Amino acid sequence: MLFLATGAKVVTHPRNLVVLEREARATIVETYASPGEDVYWTNAVTEISAGDGARVDFHRVQRESPRAYHVAATQTHQGRDSTVNLHTVAFGGALARHDIGAVLAVRVAP
């Protein structure tokens, strides 16, 4: 997924939902970029739901304008025996913030 900011004084609010069923596999690259040095604000949220035994390799690259504001959150919901590998790299931005959260499956004994 590529999110490209091309204008000054713009606000974007991308919302991404990734759902992997039981035993599924996926590699995802999410990139936020800008070709210029405009002032703008990105407010991004990505939610990843990994079913039982699923495996996700998630790569996130933020390389925006040095005058941009980037606030983001990535939340995962993981089933039993699932794996989510999250790799984040951030370059640029006057202000950059990335909150990460995880909810793991709870197994209740019979």
mmCIF file of N, CA and C in Angstrom:
data_model
loop_
_atom_site.group_PDB
_atom_site.id
_atom_site.type_symbol
_atom_site.label_atom_id
_atom_site.label_comp_id
_atom_site.label_asym_id
_atom_site.label_seq_id
_atom_site.Cartn_x
_atom_site.Cartn_y
_atom_site.Cartn_z
ATOM 1 N N MET A 1 0.846 -1.158 0.000
ATOM 2 C CA MET A 1 0.000 0.000 0.000
ATOM 3 C C MET A 1 0.898 1.230 0.000
ATOM 4 N N LEU A 2 0.608 2.148 -0.894
ATOM 5 C CA LEU A 2 1.378 3.387 -0.971
ATOM 6 C C LEU A 2 0.435 4.564 -0.768
ATOM 7 N N PHE A 3 0.773 5.419 0.195
ATOM 8 C CA PHE A 3 0.021 6.632 0.455
ATOM 9 C C PHE A 3 0.954 7.794 0.152
ATOM 10 N N LEU A 4 0.641 8.550 -0.903
ATOM 11 C CA LEU A 4 1.521 9.597 -1.391
ATOM 12 C C LEU A 4 0.863 10.961 -1.175
ATOM 13 N N ALA A 5 1.512 11.817 -0.382
ATOM 14 C CA ALA A 5 1.019 13.173 -0.119
ATOM 15 C C ALA A 5 1.625 14.107 -1.143
ATOM 16 N N THR A 6 0.758 14.807 -1.894
ATOM 17 C CA THR A 6 1.263 15.653 -2.978
ATOM 18 C C THR A 6 0.852 17.115 -2.866
ATOM 19 N N GLY A 7 0.200 17.513 -1.783
ATOM 20 C CA GLY A 7 -0.229 18.904 -1.684
ATOM 21 C C GLY A 7 0.019 19.487 -0.315
ATOM 22 N N ALA A 8 0.149 20.798 -0.292
ATOM 23 C CA ALA A 8 0.359 21.495 0.976
ATOM 24 C C ALA A 8 -0.972 21.702 1.683
ATOM 25 N N LYS A 9 -0.893 21.807 3.001
ATOM 26 C CA LYS A 9 -2.053 22.084 3.848
ATOM 27 C C LYS A 9 -3.195 21.108 3.606
ATOM 28 N N VAL A 10 -2.845 19.833 3.530
ATOM 29 C CA VAL A 10 -3.803 18.757 3.324
ATOM 30 C C VAL A 10 -3.821 17.880 4.570
ATOM 31 N N VAL A 11 -5.005 17.352 4.891
ATOM 32 C CA VAL A 11 -5.138 16.400 5.990
ATOM 33 C C VAL A 11 -5.693 15.114 5.416
ATOM 34 N N THR A 12 -5.039 13.983 5.705
ATOM 35 C CA THR A 12 -5.551 12.691 5.265
ATOM 36 C C THR A 12 -5.742 11.780 6.467
ATOM 37 N N HIS A 13 -6.760 10.926 6.395
ATOM 38 C CA HIS A 13 -7.088 10.005 7.475
ATOM 39 C C HIS A 13 -7.249 8.584 6.920
ATOM 40 N N PRO A 14 -6.183 7.963 6.438
ATOM 41 C CA PRO A 14 -6.330 6.607 5.890
ATOM 42 C C PRO A 14 -6.621 5.585 6.988
ATOM 43 N N ARG A 15 -7.528 4.666 6.671
ATOM 44 C CA ARG A 15 -7.878 3.571 7.578
ATOM 45 C C ARG A 15 -7.691 2.275 6.820
ATOM 46 N N ASN A 16 -6.907 1.361 7.371
ATOM 47 C CA ASN A 16 -6.601 0.093 6.716
ATOM 48 C C ASN A 16 -7.024 -1.059 7.605
ATOM 49 N N LEU A 17 -7.695 -2.038 7.019
ATOM 50 C CA LEU A 17 -8.102 -3.233 7.747
ATOM 51 C C LEU A 17 -7.559 -4.443 7.003
ATOM 52 N N VAL A 18 -6.736 -5.244 7.697
ATOM 53 C CA VAL A 18 -6.161 -6.455 7.125
ATOM 54 C C VAL A 18 -6.687 -7.624 7.941
ATOM 55 N N VAL A 19 -7.363 -8.571 7.272
ATOM 56 C CA VAL A 19 -7.937 -9.728 7.960
ATOM 57 C C VAL A 19 -7.351 -10.994 7.359
ATOM 58 N N LEU A 20 -6.712 -11.798 8.202
ATOM 59 C CA LEU A 20 -6.186 -13.086 7.770
ATOM 60 C C LEU A 20 -6.960 -14.187 8.484
ATOM 61 N N GLU A 21 -7.480 -15.101 7.705
ATOM 62 C CA GLU A 21 -8.221 -16.223 8.259
ATOM 63 C C GLU A 21 -7.250 -17.240 8.864
ATOM 64 N N ARG A 22 -7.781 -18.275 9.441
ATOM 65 C CA ARG A 22 -6.998 -19.338 10.081
ATOM 66 C C ARG A 22 -5.932 -19.895 9.127
ATOM 67 N N GLU A 23 -4.701 -20.000 9.629
ATOM 68 C CA GLU A 23 -3.542 -20.566 8.929
ATOM 69 C C GLU A 23 -3.110 -19.774 7.689
ATOM 70 N N ALA A 24 -3.629 -18.574 7.481
ATOM 71 C CA ALA A 24 -3.253 -17.759 6.321
ATOM 72 C C ALA A 24 -1.869 -17.146 6.518
ATOM 73 N N ARG A 25 -1.243 -16.756 5.412
ATOM 74 C CA ARG A 25 0.074 -16.120 5.429
ATOM 75 C C ARG A 25 0.017 -14.857 4.573
ATOM 76 N N ALA A 26 0.688 -13.795 5.031
ATOM 77 C CA ALA A 26 0.726 -12.560 4.243
ATOM 78 C C ALA A 26 1.956 -11.737 4.600
ATOM 79 N N THR A 27 2.466 -11.023 3.591
ATOM 80 C CA THR A 27 3.499 -10.019 3.783
ATOM 81 C C THR A 27 2.933 -8.713 3.252
ATOM 82 N N ILE A 28 2.968 -7.677 4.075
ATOM 83 C CA ILE A 28 2.373 -6.390 3.722
ATOM 84 C C ILE A 28 3.415 -5.302 3.892
ATOM 85 N N VAL A 29 3.486 -4.402 2.911
ATOM 86 C CA VAL A 29 4.357 -3.225 3.007
ATOM 87 C C VAL A 29 3.460 -2.002 2.905
ATOM 88 N N GLU A 30 3.472 -1.184 3.936
ATOM 89 C CA GLU A 30 2.667 0.035 3.999
ATOM 90 C C GLU A 30 3.640 1.213 3.985
ATOM 91 N N THR A 31 3.517 2.098 2.979
ATOM 92 C CA THR A 31 4.460 3.199 2.819
ATOM 93 C C THR A 31 3.732 4.534 2.763
ATOM 94 N N TYR A 32 4.226 5.489 3.526
ATOM 95 C CA TYR A 32 3.737 6.869 3.508
ATOM 96 C C TYR A 32 4.891 7.723 3.020
ATOM 97 N N ALA A 33 4.671 8.472 1.919
ATOM 98 C CA ALA A 33 5.769 9.230 1.315
ATOM 99 C C ALA A 33 5.274 10.545 0.732
ATOM 100 N N SER A 34 6.237 11.415 0.437
ATOM 101 C CA SER A 34 5.952 12.699 -0.198
ATOM 102 C C SER A 34 7.124 13.071 -1.091
ATOM 103 N N PRO A 35 6.841 13.549 -2.326
ATOM 104 C CA PRO A 35 7.929 13.942 -3.215
ATOM 105 C C PRO A 35 8.481 15.335 -2.911
ATOM 106 N N GLY A 36 7.763 16.124 -2.117
ATOM 107 C CA GLY A 36 8.190 17.504 -1.859
ATOM 108 C C GLY A 36 8.426 17.780 -0.390
ATOM 109 N N GLU A 37 8.383 19.065 -0.050
ATOM 110 C CA GLU A 37 8.592 19.492 1.327
ATOM 111 C C GLU A 37 7.400 20.294 1.829
ATOM 112 N N ASP A 38 6.209 19.840 1.463
ATOM 113 C CA ASP A 38 4.989 20.519 1.864
ATOM 114 C C ASP A 38 4.671 20.297 3.342
ATOM 115 N N VAL A 39 3.797 21.163 3.870
ATOM 116 C CA VAL A 39 3.278 21.009 5.223
ATOM 117 C C VAL A 39 1.924 20.332 5.105
ATOM 118 N N TYR A 40 1.744 19.209 5.767
ATOM 119 C CA TYR A 40 0.474 18.488 5.765
ATOM 120 C C TYR A 40 0.428 17.570 6.969
ATOM 121 N N TRP A 41 -0.742 16.968 7.190
ATOM 122 C CA TRP A 41 -0.929 16.089 8.345
ATOM 123 C C TRP A 41 -1.507 14.767 7.880
ATOM 124 N N THR A 42 -0.877 13.671 8.301
ATOM 125 C CA THR A 42 -1.375 12.320 8.051
ATOM 126 C C THR A 42 -1.783 11.716 9.384
ATOM 127 N N ASN A 43 -2.995 11.190 9.436
ATOM 128 C CA ASN A 43 -3.545 10.578 10.649
ATOM 129 C C ASN A 43 -3.997 9.174 10.258
ATOM 130 N N ALA A 44 -3.105 8.190 10.354
ATOM 131 C CA ALA A 44 -3.345 6.853 9.815
ATOM 132 C C ALA A 44 -3.620 5.824 10.910
ATOM 133 N N VAL A 45 -4.534 4.897 10.607
ATOM 134 C CA VAL A 45 -4.818 3.779 11.512
ATOM 135 C C VAL A 45 -4.825 2.495 10.691
ATOM 136 N N THR A 46 -4.092 1.497 11.161
ATOM 137 C CA THR A 46 -4.092 0.178 10.531
ATOM 138 C C THR A 46 -4.463 -0.846 11.588
ATOM 139 N N GLU A 47 -5.401 -1.709 11.234
ATOM 140 C CA GLU A 47 -5.825 -2.776 12.135
ATOM 141 C C GLU A 47 -5.573 -4.105 11.438
ATOM 142 N N ILE A 48 -4.894 -5.005 12.144
ATOM 143 C CA ILE A 48 -4.566 -6.322 11.597
ATOM 144 C C ILE A 48 -5.229 -7.373 12.472
ATOM 145 N N SER A 49 -6.024 -8.233 11.839
ATOM 146 C CA SER A 49 -6.678 -9.326 12.550
ATOM 147 C C SER A 49 -6.111 -10.630 12.010
ATOM 148 N N ALA A 50 -5.390 -11.367 12.854
ATOM 149 C CA ALA A 50 -4.759 -12.621 12.447
ATOM 150 C C ALA A 50 -5.483 -13.779 13.136
ATOM 151 N N GLY A 51 -6.094 -14.648 12.332
ATOM 152 C CA GLY A 51 -6.813 -15.805 12.865
ATOM 153 C C GLY A 51 -5.866 -16.826 13.476
ATOM 154 N N ASP A 52 -6.414 -17.877 14.047
ATOM 155 C CA ASP A 52 -5.622 -18.931 14.676
ATOM 156 C C ASP A 52 -4.578 -19.477 13.699
ATOM 157 N N GLY A 53 -3.333 -19.497 14.131
ATOM 158 C CA GLY A 53 -2.246 -20.052 13.332
ATOM 159 C C GLY A 53 -1.803 -19.193 12.158
ATOM 160 N N ALA A 54 -2.350 -18.006 12.002
ATOM 161 C CA ALA A 54 -1.977 -17.130 10.878
ATOM 162 C C ALA A 54 -0.605 -16.502 11.123
ATOM 163 N N ARG A 55 0.031 -16.073 10.029
ATOM 164 C CA ARG A 55 1.338 -15.424 10.139
ATOM 165 C C ARG A 55 1.347 -14.189 9.244
ATOM 166 N N VAL A 56 1.707 -13.036 9.834
ATOM 167 C CA VAL A 56 1.752 -11.773 9.107
ATOM 168 C C VAL A 56 3.133 -11.139 9.295
ATOM 169 N N ASP A 57 3.743 -10.764 8.182
ATOM 170 C CA ASP A 57 4.957 -9.956 8.213
ATOM 171 C C ASP A 57 4.549 -8.580 7.706
ATOM 172 N N PHE A 58 4.557 -7.596 8.592
ATOM 173 C CA PHE A 58 4.062 -6.264 8.281
ATOM 174 C C PHE A 58 5.218 -5.277 8.339
ATOM 175 N N HIS A 59 5.457 -4.579 7.232
ATOM 176 C CA HIS A 59 6.536 -3.603 7.131
ATOM 177 C C HIS A 59 5.906 -2.232 6.915
ATOM 178 N N ARG A 60 6.310 -1.276 7.731
ATOM 179 C CA ARG A 60 5.743 0.069 7.647
ATOM 180 C C ARG A 60 6.874 1.072 7.469
ATOM 181 N N VAL A 61 6.800 1.864 6.399
ATOM 182 C CA VAL A 61 7.832 2.854 6.097
ATOM 183 C C VAL A 61 7.178 4.233 6.055
ATOM 184 N N GLN A 62 7.690 5.141 6.856
ATOM 185 C CA GLN A 62 7.219 6.530 6.868
ATOM 186 C C GLN A 62 8.384 7.396 6.419
ATOM 187 N N ARG A 63 8.282 7.955 5.206
ATOM 188 C CA ARG A 63 9.343 8.829 4.685
ATOM 189 C C ARG A 63 8.686 10.045 4.054
ATOM 190 N N GLU A 64 8.199 10.883 4.914
ATOM 191 C CA GLU A 64 7.433 12.040 4.477
ATOM 192 C C GLU A 64 8.265 13.318 4.541
ATOM 193 N N SER A 65 7.626 14.389 4.118
ATOM 194 C CA SER A 65 8.257 15.712 4.098
ATOM 195 C C SER A 65 8.818 16.067 5.474
ATOM 196 N N PRO A 66 9.964 16.742 5.522
ATOM 197 C CA PRO A 66 10.523 17.141 6.822
ATOM 198 C C PRO A 66 9.653 18.185 7.531
ATOM 199 N N ARG A 67 8.631 18.705 6.864
ATOM 200 C CA ARG A 67 7.721 19.683 7.464
ATOM 201 C C ARG A 67 6.355 19.076 7.757
ATOM 202 N N ALA A 68 6.195 17.773 7.552
ATOM 203 C CA ALA A 68 4.906 17.094 7.718
ATOM 204 C C ALA A 68 4.682 16.634 9.151
ATOM 205 N N TYR A 69 3.413 16.417 9.466
ATOM 206 C CA TYR A 69 3.009 15.853 10.756
ATOM 207 C C TYR A 69 2.392 14.490 10.484
ATOM 208 N N HIS A 70 2.890 13.477 11.185
ATOM 209 C CA HIS A 70 2.423 12.110 10.955
ATOM 210 C C HIS A 70 2.090 11.470 12.301
ATOM 211 N N VAL A 71 0.817 11.161 12.478
ATOM 212 C CA VAL A 71 0.355 10.483 13.692
ATOM 213 C C VAL A 71 -0.307 9.191 13.237
ATOM 214 N N ALA A 72 0.094 8.061 13.826
ATOM 215 C CA ALA A 72 -0.421 6.781 13.356
ATOM 216 C C ALA A 72 -0.614 5.811 14.511
ATOM 217 N N ALA A 73 -1.448 4.802 14.247
ATOM 218 C CA ALA A 73 -1.663 3.719 15.214
ATOM 219 C C ALA A 73 -1.781 2.417 14.433
ATOM 220 N N THR A 74 -1.151 1.376 14.955
ATOM 221 C CA THR A 74 -1.300 0.031 14.413
ATOM 222 C C THR A 74 -1.770 -0.854 15.552
ATOM 223 N N GLN A 75 -2.898 -1.532 15.339
ATOM 224 C CA GLN A 75 -3.493 -2.397 16.358
ATOM 225 C C GLN A 75 -3.623 -3.800 15.779
ATOM 226 N N THR A 76 -3.181 -4.795 16.541
ATOM 227 C CA THR A 76 -3.332 -6.176 16.093
ATOM 228 C C THR A 76 -4.264 -6.933 17.033
ATOM 229 N N HIS A 77 -5.012 -7.858 16.448
ATOM 230 C CA HIS A 77 -5.859 -8.800 17.183
ATOM 231 C C HIS A 77 -5.405 -10.172 16.727
ATOM 232 N N GLN A 78 -4.862 -10.960 17.658
ATOM 233 C CA GLN A 78 -4.245 -12.213 17.270
ATOM 234 C C GLN A 78 -4.956 -13.414 17.878
ATOM 235 N N GLY A 79 -5.216 -14.408 17.011
ATOM 236 C CA GLY A 79 -5.782 -15.669 17.455
ATOM 237 C C GLY A 79 -4.691 -16.579 18.006
ATOM 238 N N ARG A 80 -5.131 -17.726 18.475
ATOM 239 C CA ARG A 80 -4.217 -18.706 19.076
ATOM 240 C C ARG A 80 -3.144 -19.136 18.071
ATOM 241 N N ASP A 81 -1.902 -19.221 18.530
ATOM 242 C CA ASP A 81 -0.744 -19.663 17.741
ATOM 243 C C ASP A 81 -0.469 -18.788 16.520
ATOM 244 N N SER A 82 -0.963 -17.561 16.491
ATOM 245 C CA SER A 82 -0.684 -16.658 15.364
ATOM 246 C C SER A 82 0.604 -15.887 15.637
ATOM 247 N N THR A 83 1.184 -15.358 14.554
ATOM 248 C CA THR A 83 2.406 -14.562 14.661
ATOM 249 C C THR A 83 2.243 -13.292 13.835
ATOM 250 N N VAL A 84 2.528 -12.160 14.447
ATOM 251 C CA VAL A 84 2.553 -10.892 13.715
ATOM 252 C C VAL A 84 3.922 -10.271 13.943
ATOM 253 N N ASN A 85 4.691 -10.152 12.865
ATOM 254 C CA ASN A 85 5.994 -9.486 12.918
ATOM 255 C C ASN A 85 5.803 -8.082 12.366
ATOM 256 N N LEU A 86 6.086 -7.075 13.183
ATOM 257 C CA LEU A 86 5.891 -5.680 12.786
ATOM 258 C C LEU A 86 7.247 -4.991 12.721
ATOM 259 N N HIS A 87 7.572 -4.453 11.536
ATOM 260 C CA HIS A 87 8.840 -3.767 11.309
ATOM 261 C C HIS A 87 8.519 -2.341 10.879
ATOM 262 N N THR A 88 8.999 -1.363 11.635
ATOM 263 C CA THR A 88 8.683 0.030 11.358
ATOM 264 C C THR A 88 9.951 0.842 11.174
ATOM 265 N N VAL A 89 9.958 1.680 10.125
ATOM 266 C CA VAL A 89 11.068 2.585 9.866
ATOM 267 C C VAL A 89 10.470 3.968 9.624
ATOM 268 N N ALA A 90 11.022 4.988 10.270
ATOM 269 C CA ALA A 90 10.496 6.350 10.117
ATOM 270 C C ALA A 90 11.619 7.313 9.747
ATOM 271 N N PHE A 91 11.407 8.049 8.656
ATOM 272 C CA PHE A 91 12.321 9.092 8.206
ATOM 273 C C PHE A 91 11.505 10.358 7.985
ATOM 274 N N GLY A 92 12.061 11.491 8.295
ATOM 275 C CA GLY A 92 11.390 12.754 8.009
ATOM 276 C C GLY A 92 10.247 13.056 8.955
ATOM 277 N N GLY A 93 9.612 14.179 8.691
ATOM 278 C CA GLY A 93 8.488 14.612 9.503
ATOM 279 C C GLY A 93 8.912 15.602 10.570
ATOM 280 N N ALA A 94 8.173 16.709 10.665
ATOM 281 C CA ALA A 94 8.407 17.658 11.751
ATOM 282 C C ALA A 94 7.988 17.021 13.069
ATOM 283 N N LEU A 95 6.951 16.185 12.979
ATOM 284 C CA LEU A 95 6.479 15.428 14.139
ATOM 285 C C LEU A 95 6.018 14.078 13.624
ATOM 286 N N ALA A 96 6.495 13.002 14.234
ATOM 287 C CA ALA A 96 6.090 11.659 13.838
ATOM 288 C C ALA A 96 5.827 10.838 15.089
ATOM 289 N N ARG A 97 4.670 10.182 15.099
ATOM 290 C CA ARG A 97 4.292 9.354 16.247
ATOM 291 C C ARG A 97 3.597 8.109 15.724
ATOM 292 N N HIS A 98 3.918 6.954 16.319
ATOM 293 C CA HIS A 98 3.314 5.686 15.915
ATOM 294 C C HIS A 98 3.011 4.871 17.169
ATOM 295 N N ASP A 99 1.738 4.720 17.475
ATOM 296 C CA ASP A 99 1.313 3.918 18.627
ATOM 297 C C ASP A 99 1.032 2.495 18.156
ATOM 298 N N ILE A 100 1.509 1.513 18.935
ATOM 299 C CA ILE A 100 1.332 0.106 18.591
ATOM 300 C C ILE A 100 0.626 -0.594 19.745
ATOM 301 N N GLY A 101 -0.391 -1.380 19.410
ATOM 302 C CA GLY A 101 -1.125 -2.117 20.430
ATOM 303 C C GLY A 101 -1.433 -3.522 19.950
ATOM 304 N N ALA A 102 -1.619 -4.439 20.900
ATOM 305 C CA ALA A 102 -1.927 -5.827 20.548
ATOM 306 C C ALA A 102 -2.936 -6.407 21.524
ATOM 307 N N VAL A 103 -3.848 -7.184 20.959
ATOM 308 C CA VAL A 103 -4.803 -7.943 21.768
ATOM 309 C C VAL A 103 -4.586 -9.408 21.425
ATOM 310 N N LEU A 104 -4.216 -10.206 22.417
ATOM 311 C CA LEU A 104 -3.942 -11.620 22.197
ATOM 312 C C LEU A 104 -5.139 -12.458 22.614
ATOM 313 N N ALA A 105 -5.352 -13.556 21.903
ATOM 314 C CA ALA A 105 -6.474 -14.441 22.212
ATOM 315 C C ALA A 105 -6.311 -14.996 23.623
ATOM 316 N N VAL A 106 -7.416 -15.097 24.301
ATOM 317 C CA VAL A 106 -7.430 -15.647 25.659
ATOM 318 C C VAL A 106 -8.123 -16.995 25.604
ATOM 319 N N ARG A 107 -7.475 -18.012 26.124
ATOM 320 C CA ARG A 107 -8.079 -19.347 26.149
ATOM 321 C C ARG A 107 -8.523 -19.626 27.573
ATOM 322 N N VAL A 108 -9.776 -19.928 27.728
ATOM 323 C CA VAL A 108 -10.325 -20.217 29.045
ATOM 324 C C VAL A 108 -10.371 -21.727 29.205
ATOM 325 N N ALA A 109 -9.797 -22.211 30.290
ATOM 326 C CA ALA A 109 -9.795 -23.649 30.559
ATOM 327 C C ALA A 109 -11.213 -24.150 30.810
ATOM 328 N N PRO A 110 -11.557 -25.354 30.315
ATOM 329 C CA PRO A 110 -12.906 -25.897 30.507
ATOM 330 C C PRO A 110 -13.205 -26.237 31.953
#
